Short mmCIF file of C-alpha atoms and ligand atoms in Angstrom, two decimals:
data_model
loop_
_atom_site.label_atom_id
_atom_site.label_comp_id
_atom_site.label_asym_id
_atom_site.label_seq_id
_atom_site.Cartn_x
_atom_site.Cartn_y
_atom_site.Cartn_z
CA MET X 1 84.77 77.49 158.40
CA LYS X 2 84.46 79.18 161.67
CA PRO X 3 87.14 82.15 161.93
CA ASP X 4 89.19 83.14 165.16
CA LYS X 5 88.52 86.72 164.94
CA GLY X 6 89.94 87.01 168.31
CA ALA X 7 89.00 89.82 171.12
CA GLN X 8 88.07 92.10 168.66
CA GLN X 9 84.84 92.42 167.32
CA PRO X 10 85.58 92.77 163.49
CA LEU X 11 84.34 95.91 161.40
CA LEU X 12 83.17 93.61 158.45
CA GLU X 13 82.23 89.95 158.25
CA VAL X 14 80.35 88.96 155.13
CA LYS X 15 78.61 85.71 155.65
CA GLY X 16 77.55 83.12 152.68
CA LEU X 17 77.41 86.15 150.42
CA LYS X 18 76.99 85.39 146.17
CA LYS X 19 76.79 87.48 143.15
CA TYR X 20 75.12 85.40 140.41
CA PHE X 21 74.92 87.83 137.00
CA PRO X 22 72.08 85.77 134.27
CA VAL X 23 73.23 85.30 130.67
CA ASN X 24 72.15 84.79 127.50
CA GLY X 25 71.45 80.70 126.83
CA GLY X 26 71.06 81.34 123.03
CA PHE X 27 68.10 82.17 120.83
CA LEU X 28 66.23 79.10 121.37
CA SER X 29 67.25 78.21 124.74
CA ARG X 30 64.26 78.37 127.41
CA LYS X 31 67.16 77.62 130.39
CA LYS X 32 68.34 79.80 132.02
CA GLU X 33 72.23 80.27 132.41
CA PHE X 34 74.05 82.40 135.53
CA VAL X 35 77.79 83.00 136.29
CA ARG X 36 78.30 82.46 139.46
CA ALA X 37 80.72 85.44 140.02
CA VAL X 38 80.61 85.06 143.42
CA ASP X 39 79.71 82.02 145.23
CA ASP X 40 79.32 81.59 148.84
CA LEU X 41 81.97 83.74 150.35
CA SER X 42 82.50 84.45 154.45
CA PHE X 43 84.83 86.47 155.47
CA TYR X 44 85.84 88.57 158.00
CA VAL X 45 88.27 92.36 158.55
CA ASN X 46 89.15 93.42 161.80
CA PRO X 47 89.60 96.70 162.26
CA GLY X 48 92.72 98.46 161.38
CA GLU X 49 93.71 95.48 159.22
CA THR X 50 94.32 95.04 155.90
CA LEU X 51 92.95 91.57 154.00
CA GLY X 52 93.95 90.88 150.81
CA ILE X 53 91.94 89.36 148.04
CA VAL X 54 94.11 87.56 145.22
CA GLY X 55 93.09 85.61 142.19
CA GLU X 56 93.13 85.48 138.34
CA SER X 57 90.87 87.93 136.00
CA GLY X 58 87.50 86.79 135.98
CA CYS X 59 87.81 85.06 140.13
CA GLY X 60 85.18 87.67 141.52
CA LYS X 61 87.36 89.64 143.73
CA SER X 62 86.07 93.22 142.64
CA THR X 63 82.70 92.05 142.54
CA THR X 64 83.20 91.08 145.96
CA GLY X 65 84.74 94.70 146.61
CA GLN X 66 81.69 96.24 144.63
CA MET X 67 79.40 94.58 146.65
CA ILE X 68 80.35 95.34 149.89
CA THR X 69 80.85 98.96 149.06
CA GLN X 70 77.12 98.59 148.12
CA LEU X 71 77.60 99.25 144.32
CA LEU X 72 76.12 96.11 143.18
CA GLU X 73 73.60 94.34 145.03
CA PRO X 74 74.53 90.28 146.01
CA THR X 75 71.92 87.78 144.59
CA ALA X 76 72.33 86.52 148.60
CA GLY X 77 74.20 87.00 151.48
CA GLU X 78 74.62 89.11 154.40
CA ILE X 79 77.41 91.99 154.67
CA TRP X 80 77.76 92.83 158.36
CA PHE X 81 79.51 96.66 158.46
CA GLU X 82 79.77 97.82 162.79
CA GLY X 83 77.17 95.22 163.24
CA CYS X 84 74.34 96.57 160.83
CA GLU X 85 73.06 94.45 158.23
CA LEU X 86 73.83 96.54 155.16
CA THR X 87 71.53 94.48 152.70
CA LYS X 88 68.12 95.41 155.04
CA LEU X 89 68.96 98.83 155.42
CA SER X 90 67.09 101.21 153.67
CA PRO X 91 68.96 103.43 150.88
CA GLU X 92 68.65 106.68 152.97
CA GLU X 93 70.31 104.37 156.02
CA ILE X 94 72.54 102.90 153.08
CA ARG X 95 73.66 106.40 152.17
CA ARG X 96 75.13 107.08 155.53
CA VAL X 97 77.03 104.08 155.58
CA ARG X 98 78.25 104.88 152.54
CA ARG X 99 80.49 107.38 154.30
CA ASP X 100 82.35 105.15 156.45
CA MET X 101 83.00 102.98 153.50
CA GLN X 102 85.04 104.11 150.10
CA ILE X 103 86.62 102.72 147.40
CA VAL X 104 89.30 102.90 145.53
CA PHE X 105 89.71 101.94 141.47
CA GLN X 106 92.33 100.21 139.44
CA ASP X 107 92.28 102.73 136.72
CA PRO X 108 92.69 106.34 138.01
CA TYR X 109 92.59 108.45 134.81
CA ALA X 110 89.07 106.58 134.04
CA SER X 111 87.36 107.33 137.60
CA LEU X 112 88.69 110.61 137.61
CA ASN X 113 86.26 113.20 135.51
CA PRO X 114 88.71 114.85 132.90
CA ARG X 115 86.44 117.99 132.44
CA MET X 116 86.65 118.52 136.35
CA ARG X 117 89.47 120.19 138.07
CA VAL X 118 91.22 118.89 141.26
CA MET X 119 89.46 120.66 143.54
CA ASP X 120 86.00 119.93 142.35
CA ILE X 121 87.07 116.14 141.86
CA ILE X 122 87.85 115.90 146.05
CA ALA X 123 85.76 118.23 147.35
CA GLU X 124 82.51 116.74 145.36
CA PRO X 125 81.58 113.44 147.89
CA LEU X 126 81.97 116.64 151.05
CA ARG X 127 79.16 118.27 148.84
CA VAL X 128 77.04 115.50 147.80
CA HIS X 129 77.08 114.86 151.69
CA GLY X 130 76.60 118.51 152.69
CA LEU X 131 79.74 117.86 155.43
CA ALA X 132 82.17 121.60 154.05
CA LYS X 133 81.47 124.20 152.11
CA GLY X 134 83.11 128.00 151.30
CA ASP X 135 86.40 128.46 152.42
CA GLN X 136 86.08 125.37 154.63
CA LEU X 137 85.64 123.41 151.70
CA LYS X 138 88.37 124.51 150.00
CA LYS X 139 90.85 124.25 153.52
CA GLU X 140 89.75 120.35 153.55
CA VAL X 141 90.71 119.69 149.69
CA LEU X 142 94.02 121.70 150.30
CA GLU X 143 94.72 119.88 153.41
CA LEU X 144 94.11 116.37 151.30
CA LEU X 145 95.88 117.18 148.38
CA LYS X 146 98.86 117.81 151.08
CA VAL X 147 98.20 114.17 152.84
CA VAL X 148 98.66 112.77 149.48
CA GLY X 149 101.54 113.94 148.46
CA LEU X 150 100.07 116.72 146.22
CA GLY X 151 100.78 120.49 145.93
CA GLU X 152 97.98 123.29 146.90
CA HIS X 153 99.36 124.29 143.08
CA HIS X 154 97.84 121.07 141.85
CA ALA X 155 93.96 121.89 142.80
CA ASP X 156 93.30 123.80 139.83
CA ARG X 157 94.65 121.33 137.59
CA HIS X 158 93.15 118.82 135.19
CA PRO X 159 93.39 115.02 135.60
CA HIS X 160 95.02 115.13 132.37
CA GLU X 161 97.83 116.90 133.24
CA PHE X 162 99.26 113.69 135.71
CA SER X 163 100.95 110.87 135.73
CA GLY X 164 99.08 107.82 136.61
CA GLY X 165 100.97 107.94 140.00
CA GLN X 166 99.45 111.34 140.67
CA ARG X 167 96.41 110.48 139.28
CA GLN X 168 95.60 107.56 141.81
CA ARG X 169 96.77 109.98 144.47
CA ILE X 170 94.03 112.52 143.34
CA GLY X 171 91.61 108.94 143.50
CA ILE X 172 92.86 108.27 147.19
CA ALA X 173 92.41 111.56 148.23
CA ARG X 174 88.87 111.68 146.87
CA ALA X 175 88.55 108.43 148.88
CA LEU X 176 89.64 109.60 151.91
CA ALA X 177 87.38 113.08 151.95
CA LEU X 178 84.65 111.64 154.09
CA LYS X 179 86.95 110.47 156.57
CA PRO X 180 86.04 106.68 155.89
CA LYS X 181 86.64 103.31 158.28
CA LEU X 182 87.33 101.63 155.50
CA ILE X 183 88.25 101.53 151.93
CA VAL X 184 88.50 99.23 149.56
CA CYS X 185 91.45 99.13 147.26
CA ASP X 186 90.62 97.47 143.64
CA GLU X 187 93.37 96.47 141.76
CA PRO X 188 94.57 100.02 142.66
CA VAL X 189 98.43 99.92 141.65
CA SER X 190 98.08 97.20 138.23
CA ALA X 191 98.21 100.14 136.11
CA LEU X 192 101.33 101.68 137.19
CA ASP X 193 104.52 101.01 136.73
CA VAL X 194 107.01 99.16 139.44
CA SER X 195 108.45 101.91 140.94
CA ILE X 196 105.61 104.07 141.16
CA GLN X 197 103.10 100.95 142.50
CA ALA X 198 106.00 101.14 145.37
CA GLN X 199 105.13 104.27 145.99
CA ILE X 200 101.38 104.35 146.29
CA LEU X 201 101.47 101.49 148.57
CA ASN X 202 103.79 103.21 150.99
CA LEU X 203 101.23 106.05 150.63
CA LEU X 204 98.59 103.25 151.88
CA LYS X 205 100.25 102.27 154.64
CA LYS X 206 101.46 105.31 156.04
CA LEU X 207 97.25 106.61 155.67
CA GLN X 208 96.50 103.19 157.45
CA SER X 209 98.37 104.14 160.38
CA GLU X 210 97.57 107.83 160.41
CA PHE X 211 93.65 107.60 160.16
CA GLN X 212 93.35 104.36 161.86
CA LEU X 213 91.71 102.75 158.07
CA THR X 214 90.97 99.00 157.18
CA TYR X 215 91.72 98.16 153.42
CA ILE X 216 90.63 95.28 151.61
CA PHE X 217 93.14 95.35 148.97
CA ILE X 218 92.44 93.60 145.83
CA ALA X 219 95.06 92.24 143.22
CA HIS X 220 95.81 89.57 140.54
CA GLY X 221 99.21 89.17 141.88
CA LEU X 222 101.05 88.08 145.50
CA PRO X 223 103.49 90.55 144.95
CA SER X 224 102.04 93.86 146.11
CA ILE X 225 99.51 91.61 148.46
CA LYS X 226 102.34 90.61 150.02
CA HIS X 227 103.62 94.16 150.93
CA ILE X 228 100.73 95.28 152.37
CA SER X 229 98.47 92.53 153.56
CA ASP X 230 97.72 91.32 156.79
CA ARG X 231 95.84 88.44 155.99
CA ILE X 232 95.40 87.07 152.69
CA ALA X 233 91.96 85.46 150.65
CA VAL X 234 93.11 83.78 147.72
CA MET X 235 90.06 83.20 145.20
CA TYR X 236 89.41 80.83 141.98
CA LEU X 237 85.98 81.19 140.13
CA GLY X 238 83.98 83.03 142.82
CA LYS X 239 85.16 80.66 145.86
CA ILE X 240 87.95 81.31 148.49
CA VAL X 241 90.47 78.82 148.36
CA GLU X 242 92.33 79.13 150.76
CA LEU X 243 92.97 82.27 153.54
CA ALA X 244 95.47 82.81 156.10
CA ASP X 245 98.12 85.13 158.03
CA ARG X 246 100.21 86.48 154.68
CA ASP X 247 103.42 85.03 156.35
CA ASP X 248 102.21 81.49 156.83
CA LEU X 249 100.40 81.29 153.65
CA PHE X 250 103.75 82.45 151.51
CA ALA X 251 105.49 79.56 153.73
CA ARG X 252 103.06 77.11 154.04
CA PRO X 253 100.70 77.12 151.33
CA LYS X 254 98.12 74.41 151.41
CA HIS X 255 96.13 74.56 148.70
CA PRO X 256 97.69 73.54 145.04
CA TYR X 257 96.06 76.50 143.23
CA THR X 258 97.86 79.16 145.88
CA GLN X 259 101.33 77.36 145.62
CA ALA X 260 100.95 77.66 141.48
CA LEU X 261 100.53 81.52 142.32
CA LEU X 262 103.64 81.52 144.80
CA SER X 263 105.92 79.29 142.12
CA ALA X 264 105.47 82.77 139.44
CA VAL X 265 106.55 84.86 142.19
CA PRO X 266 110.05 86.92 141.21
CA VAL X 267 112.53 85.74 143.95
CA PRO X 268 116.02 87.97 143.68
CA ASP X 269 118.32 85.32 145.33
CA PRO X 270 118.74 82.51 142.36
CA ALA X 271 119.84 80.07 145.18
CA LEU X 272 116.02 80.45 146.93
CA ARG X 273 114.14 80.01 143.53
CA LYS X 274 112.00 77.75 143.16
CA GLN X 275 110.39 75.43 139.91
CA ARG X 276 107.67 77.64 138.44
CA ILE X 277 104.19 75.55 138.18
CA VAL X 278 102.78 76.34 135.03
CA LEU X 279 98.42 75.99 135.14
CA SER X 280 97.70 73.75 131.95
CA GLY X 281 94.49 75.37 130.76
CA ASP X 282 92.43 78.46 130.86
CA LEU X 283 90.13 79.33 134.20
CA PRO X 284 87.06 77.63 133.01
CA ASN X 285 83.57 79.30 132.00
CA PRO X 286 82.09 80.34 135.33
CA ALA X 287 78.61 79.46 133.52
CA LYS X 288 79.71 76.06 133.47
CA PRO X 289 82.02 75.35 136.28
CA PRO X 290 83.39 71.84 136.15
CA GLN X 291 81.76 69.50 139.04
CA GLY X 292 83.34 68.81 141.79
CA CYS X 293 86.46 71.11 142.82
CA THR X 294 85.99 73.74 140.21
CA PHE X 295 90.20 73.42 139.97
CA HIS X 296 90.45 69.93 139.28
CA THR X 297 90.86 70.58 135.25
CA ARG X 298 94.03 72.46 136.55
CA CYS X 299 95.62 70.83 139.58
CA PRO X 300 98.53 68.37 138.68
CA TYR X 301 97.58 66.94 142.43
CA ALA X 302 94.08 65.99 141.03
CA GLN X 303 92.48 62.64 141.92
CA ALA X 304 89.40 60.66 141.33
CA LEU X 305 87.58 62.27 144.35
CA CYS X 306 88.31 65.68 143.29
CA ARG X 307 86.17 65.04 140.23
CA VAL X 308 82.75 64.40 141.75
CA LYS X 309 83.25 66.11 145.42
CA ALA X 310 83.46 69.84 145.91
CA PRO X 311 85.47 70.43 148.87
CA VAL X 312 84.68 73.00 151.45
CA LEU X 313 86.99 75.91 153.16
CA GLU X 314 87.97 74.00 156.59
CA GLU X 315 90.30 75.44 158.95
CA LEU X 316 93.09 73.31 158.80
CA GLU X 317 95.61 74.75 161.66
CA ALA X 318 94.68 78.16 163.53
CA GLY X 319 93.76 80.75 161.47
CA HIS X 320 94.86 78.51 158.25
CA SER X 321 91.83 77.32 156.04
CA ALA X 322 92.18 75.23 152.71
CA ALA X 323 89.23 74.55 150.68
CA CYS X 324 91.11 71.03 149.65
CA HIS X 325 90.68 67.19 149.55
CA PHE X 326 94.11 66.27 149.47
CA PRO X 327 96.15 69.82 151.24
CA LEU X 328 99.47 70.24 151.04
CA PRO X 329 101.78 69.40 154.14
CA GLY X 330 104.81 71.67 153.98
CA GLU X 331 106.53 74.64 152.59
CA ALA X 332 106.42 76.37 149.41
FE1 SF4 D 1 93.82 69.64 142.94
FE2 SF4 D 1 91.82 67.86 144.26
FE3 SF4 D 1 92.45 69.50 146.21
FE4 SF4 D 1 90.85 70.46 144.03
S1 SF4 D 1 90.59 69.46 145.71
S2 SF4 D 1 92.82 71.03 144.41
S3 SF4 D 1 91.38 69.13 142.29
S4 SF4 D 1 93.83 67.87 145.19
#
């Protein structure tokens, strides 16, 4: 697929990105096996936009986010950020680039050091990069707390004294401390109550327009992705199976897997309710993916060709790509 990036130069572009994890093939096995967690991903993100990445647990979406933010080394592929190919940079150069790309994790409690005060948690990246100290450091932390909707009195407390939503606000403040250009939000609302999810999503949207941020927003369900994304990539077993503008994807899904995910989204109006498509079986073992189209074991439309030939991601309409031999024609 050749993406239409418009007139803009993408902030981030990944090409042929792969991450294979070796797995033990058994005591007597000589053959080395690999889990293809991410298998040949290519996409771009324009400045100021939000690319949503959605898929079931184990589809490779978080691994993708960790490779982009340099927390995991890719097996192969290129990651271009502002014209620099990150996999070719020295550790010192990577350290500098990391300031511009931050990550917000799913579990705000596990990602915050329980022994540190909030002041020190948010100040840490500024200290590590030598960007502020003394009164200036304190001033910047207090300002960040205000920006994420917390008060100055929260600075001396520890993470266990906060609710899940407040802890996620602290995680966001820490991610904002270095004034990044790109933030990878790795399931930032999955562990929160529904009412709190909306507050955090609204906060992320507000911060995006205030600080011209670019997001990659990872989630396993479509409702939160719909709320925040401009474009959405649907992943299945380490590959993108569909990529489109948000409204187009929701109105006219072309891949049967996207159609099944959409059918599970609750609709408030009973007249508009669609029949739920329940996928049979579990996600196949990524160490032994099915031949041909990896979705054929669960696809209600699978035909003989699907069992032998893997479809490639192709642009079927302007800005709308899918990897399917028999793409769906019309409305969701
Ligand atoms: Fe289903 Fe075949 Fe399309 Fe795969 S290629 S999604 S099995 S119709």
